[in-house]
Amino acid sequence: MKVLGIDDNPDINMLLGTVLTASGHEFTSVTDGREGIKLLQKNPYDVVLLDLAMPEFSGFDVLDSLKKDGLIEKQKIILLTASSITDEEISELLKTGVRSYLRKPLDIDIFVEKVEQVHRGR
């Protein structure tokens, strides 16, 4: 499975990459939302891990851009958030095409399981 991580924290990207590669998956990461959009326009990914709270171009901005480009329906997006986003806000985001979400700090076992579930369409 090909996974794209969009998170401004390189340490998080390194952790996600280590865990996913050890589980037999391909992982590409970027630290900027605009770069993530460029990659999604050029390459197919099976799952996208998207941090909501990024400076300059947030995860919300990425979602808006993907909606405008008609790409959101084609993506299996899992939101990653450490912010104090409410359950109601999460519920609204799930209506936009986002498949799931995980709160940071991540439980690694749950993380891998969630990525594989979303990939399988569950």
mmCIF file of C-alpha atoms in Angstrom:
data_model
loop_
_atom_site.group_PDB
_atom_site.id
_atom_site.type_symbol
_atom_site.label_atom_id
_atom_site.label_comp_id
_atom_site.label_asym_id
_atom_site.label_seq_id
_atom_site.Cartn_x
_atom_site.Cartn_y
_atom_site.Cartn_z
ATOM 1 C CA MET A 1 0.000 0.000 0.000
ATOM 2 C CA LYS A 2 1.242 3.506 -0.865
ATOM 3 C CA VAL A 3 0.735 6.048 1.917
ATOM 4 C CA LEU A 4 1.314 9.804 1.804
ATOM 5 C CA GLY A 5 1.930 11.647 5.068
ATOM 6 C CA ILE A 6 1.341 15.407 5.189
ATOM 7 C CA ASP A 7 2.566 16.710 8.550
ATOM 8 C CA ASP A 8 4.713 19.740 9.356
ATOM 9 C CA ASN A 9 6.587 17.794 12.037
ATOM 10 C CA PRO A 10 9.465 15.806 10.467
ATOM 11 C CA ASP A 11 9.752 13.656 13.602
ATOM 12 C CA ILE A 12 6.133 12.526 13.206
ATOM 13 C CA ASN A 13 6.753 11.792 9.519
ATOM 14 C CA MET A 14 9.828 9.744 10.425
ATOM 15 C CA LEU A 15 7.878 7.768 13.040
ATOM 16 C CA LEU A 16 4.969 7.122 10.660
ATOM 17 C CA GLY A 17 7.377 6.085 7.920
ATOM 18 C CA THR A 18 9.276 3.713 10.193
ATOM 19 C CA VAL A 19 6.093 2.048 11.427
ATOM 20 C CA LEU A 20 4.452 1.757 8.008
ATOM 21 C CA THR A 21 7.586 0.505 6.245
ATOM 22 C CA ALA A 22 8.087 -2.100 8.964
ATOM 23 C CA SER A 23 4.509 -3.215 8.237
ATOM 24 C CA GLY A 24 5.357 -3.635 4.543
ATOM 25 C CA HIS A 25 3.930 -0.388 3.175
ATOM 26 C CA GLU A 26 5.456 2.388 1.054
ATOM 27 C CA PHE A 27 5.555 5.795 2.727
ATOM 28 C CA THR A 28 6.188 9.237 1.284
ATOM 29 C CA SER A 29 6.014 12.365 3.402
ATOM 30 C CA VAL A 30 5.980 16.118 2.983
ATOM 31 C CA THR A 31 5.985 18.844 5.622
ATOM 32 C CA ASP A 32 3.850 21.328 3.692
ATOM 33 C CA GLY A 33 0.214 21.105 2.612
ATOM 34 C CA ARG A 34 0.878 22.641 -0.804
ATOM 35 C CA GLU A 35 3.527 20.015 -1.546
ATOM 36 C CA GLY A 36 1.062 17.328 -0.515
ATOM 37 C CA ILE A 37 -1.513 18.636 -2.984
ATOM 38 C CA LYS A 38 1.087 18.645 -5.783
ATOM 39 C CA LEU A 39 1.921 15.005 -5.067
ATOM 40 C CA LEU A 40 -1.761 14.021 -4.954
ATOM 41 C CA GLN A 41 -2.346 15.681 -8.327
ATOM 42 C CA LYS A 42 0.485 13.652 -9.891
ATOM 43 C CA ASN A 43 0.522 10.321 -8.056
ATOM 44 C CA PRO A 44 -2.068 7.890 -6.765
ATOM 45 C CA TYR A 45 -1.840 7.034 -3.073
ATOM 46 C CA ASP A 46 -3.873 4.385 -1.294
ATOM 47 C CA VAL A 47 -4.148 6.351 1.963
ATOM 48 C CA VAL A 48 -3.364 9.959 2.915
ATOM 49 C CA LEU A 49 -2.450 10.885 6.506
ATOM 50 C CA LEU A 50 -3.219 14.566 6.977
ATOM 51 C CA ASP A 51 -2.268 16.731 9.945
ATOM 52 C CA LEU A 52 -4.874 19.424 10.551
ATOM 53 C CA ALA A 53 -2.722 21.952 12.425
ATOM 54 C CA MET A 54 0.056 23.035 10.077
ATOM 55 C CA PRO A 55 1.380 26.582 9.694
ATOM 56 C CA GLU A 56 0.751 28.587 6.531
ATOM 57 C CA PHE A 57 -1.350 25.947 4.721
ATOM 58 C CA SER A 58 -3.297 23.822 7.189
ATOM 59 C CA GLY A 59 -4.959 20.464 6.788
ATOM 60 C CA PHE A 60 -8.251 22.351 6.447
ATOM 61 C CA ASP A 61 -6.723 24.267 3.513
ATOM 62 C CA VAL A 62 -5.602 20.984 1.944
ATOM 63 C CA LEU A 63 -9.137 19.582 2.253
ATOM 64 C CA ASP A 64 -10.642 22.729 0.706
ATOM 65 C CA SER A 65 -8.178 22.598 -2.185
ATOM 66 C CA LEU A 66 -8.847 18.902 -2.831
ATOM 67 C CA LYS A 67 -12.599 19.618 -2.827
ATOM 68 C CA LYS A 68 -12.197 22.455 -5.342
ATOM 69 C CA ASP A 69 -10.029 20.256 -7.590
ATOM 70 C CA GLY A 70 -12.525 17.377 -7.386
ATOM 71 C CA LEU A 71 -9.883 15.122 -5.838
ATOM 72 C CA ILE A 72 -11.305 14.581 -2.360
ATOM 73 C CA GLU A 73 -13.639 11.763 -3.414
ATOM 74 C CA LYS A 74 -10.682 9.842 -4.843
ATOM 75 C CA GLN A 75 -8.665 9.992 -1.616
ATOM 76 C CA LYS A 76 -8.795 7.841 1.483
ATOM 77 C CA ILE A 77 -7.875 10.487 4.037
ATOM 78 C CA ILE A 78 -7.166 9.923 7.719
ATOM 79 C CA LEU A 79 -6.899 13.107 9.764
ATOM 80 C CA LEU A 80 -4.207 13.316 12.425
ATOM 81 C CA THR A 81 -4.754 15.905 15.113
ATOM 82 C CA ALA A 82 -3.273 16.923 18.418
ATOM 83 C CA SER A 83 -5.497 19.979 18.535
ATOM 84 C CA SER A 84 -8.607 20.353 20.590
ATOM 85 C CA ILE A 85 -10.985 19.715 17.722
ATOM 86 C CA THR A 86 -14.476 18.815 18.864
ATOM 87 C CA ASP A 87 -16.374 15.653 18.034
ATOM 88 C CA GLU A 88 -18.884 17.816 16.129
ATOM 89 C CA GLU A 89 -16.093 19.260 13.972
ATOM 90 C CA ILE A 90 -14.769 15.757 13.310
ATOM 91 C CA SER A 91 -18.282 14.647 12.360
ATOM 92 C CA GLU A 92 -18.546 17.508 9.855
ATOM 93 C CA LEU A 93 -15.147 16.662 8.367
ATOM 94 C CA LEU A 94 -16.155 13.026 7.960
ATOM 95 C CA LYS A 95 -19.071 14.222 5.810
ATOM 96 C CA THR A 96 -16.639 15.895 3.394
ATOM 97 C CA GLY A 97 -15.004 12.650 2.310
ATOM 98 C CA VAL A 98 -12.500 12.194 5.114
ATOM 99 C CA ARG A 99 -12.548 8.486 6.010
ATOM 100 C CA SER A 100 -11.318 8.542 9.603
ATOM 101 C CA TYR A 101 -9.252 10.374 12.189
ATOM 102 C CA LEU A 102 -6.705 9.680 14.905
ATOM 103 C CA ARG A 103 -5.689 11.860 17.805
ATOM 104 C CA LYS A 104 -2.024 12.419 18.660
ATOM 105 C CA PRO A 105 -0.146 11.037 20.438
ATOM 106 C CA LEU A 106 -0.772 7.942 18.364
ATOM 107 C CA ASP A 107 -1.101 4.409 19.661
ATOM 108 C CA ILE A 108 1.050 2.626 17.067
ATOM 109 C CA ASP A 109 -0.976 -0.612 16.998
ATOM 110 C CA ILE A 110 -4.247 1.265 16.538
ATOM 111 C CA PHE A 111 -2.591 3.505 13.933
ATOM 112 C CA VAL A 112 -1.484 0.629 11.676
ATOM 113 C CA GLU A 113 -4.828 -1.124 12.098
ATOM 114 C CA LYS A 114 -6.734 2.070 11.176
ATOM 115 C CA VAL A 115 -4.608 2.701 8.073
ATOM 116 C CA GLU A 116 -5.172 -0.868 6.874
ATOM 117 C CA GLN A 117 -8.927 -0.674 7.614
ATOM 118 C CA VAL A 118 -9.305 2.565 5.663
ATOM 119 C CA HIS A 119 -7.324 1.072 2.785
ATOM 120 C CA ARG A 120 -9.695 -1.905 2.707
ATOM 121 C CA GLY A 121 -12.644 0.487 2.711
ATOM 122 C CA ARG A 122 -13.961 -0.191 6.206
#
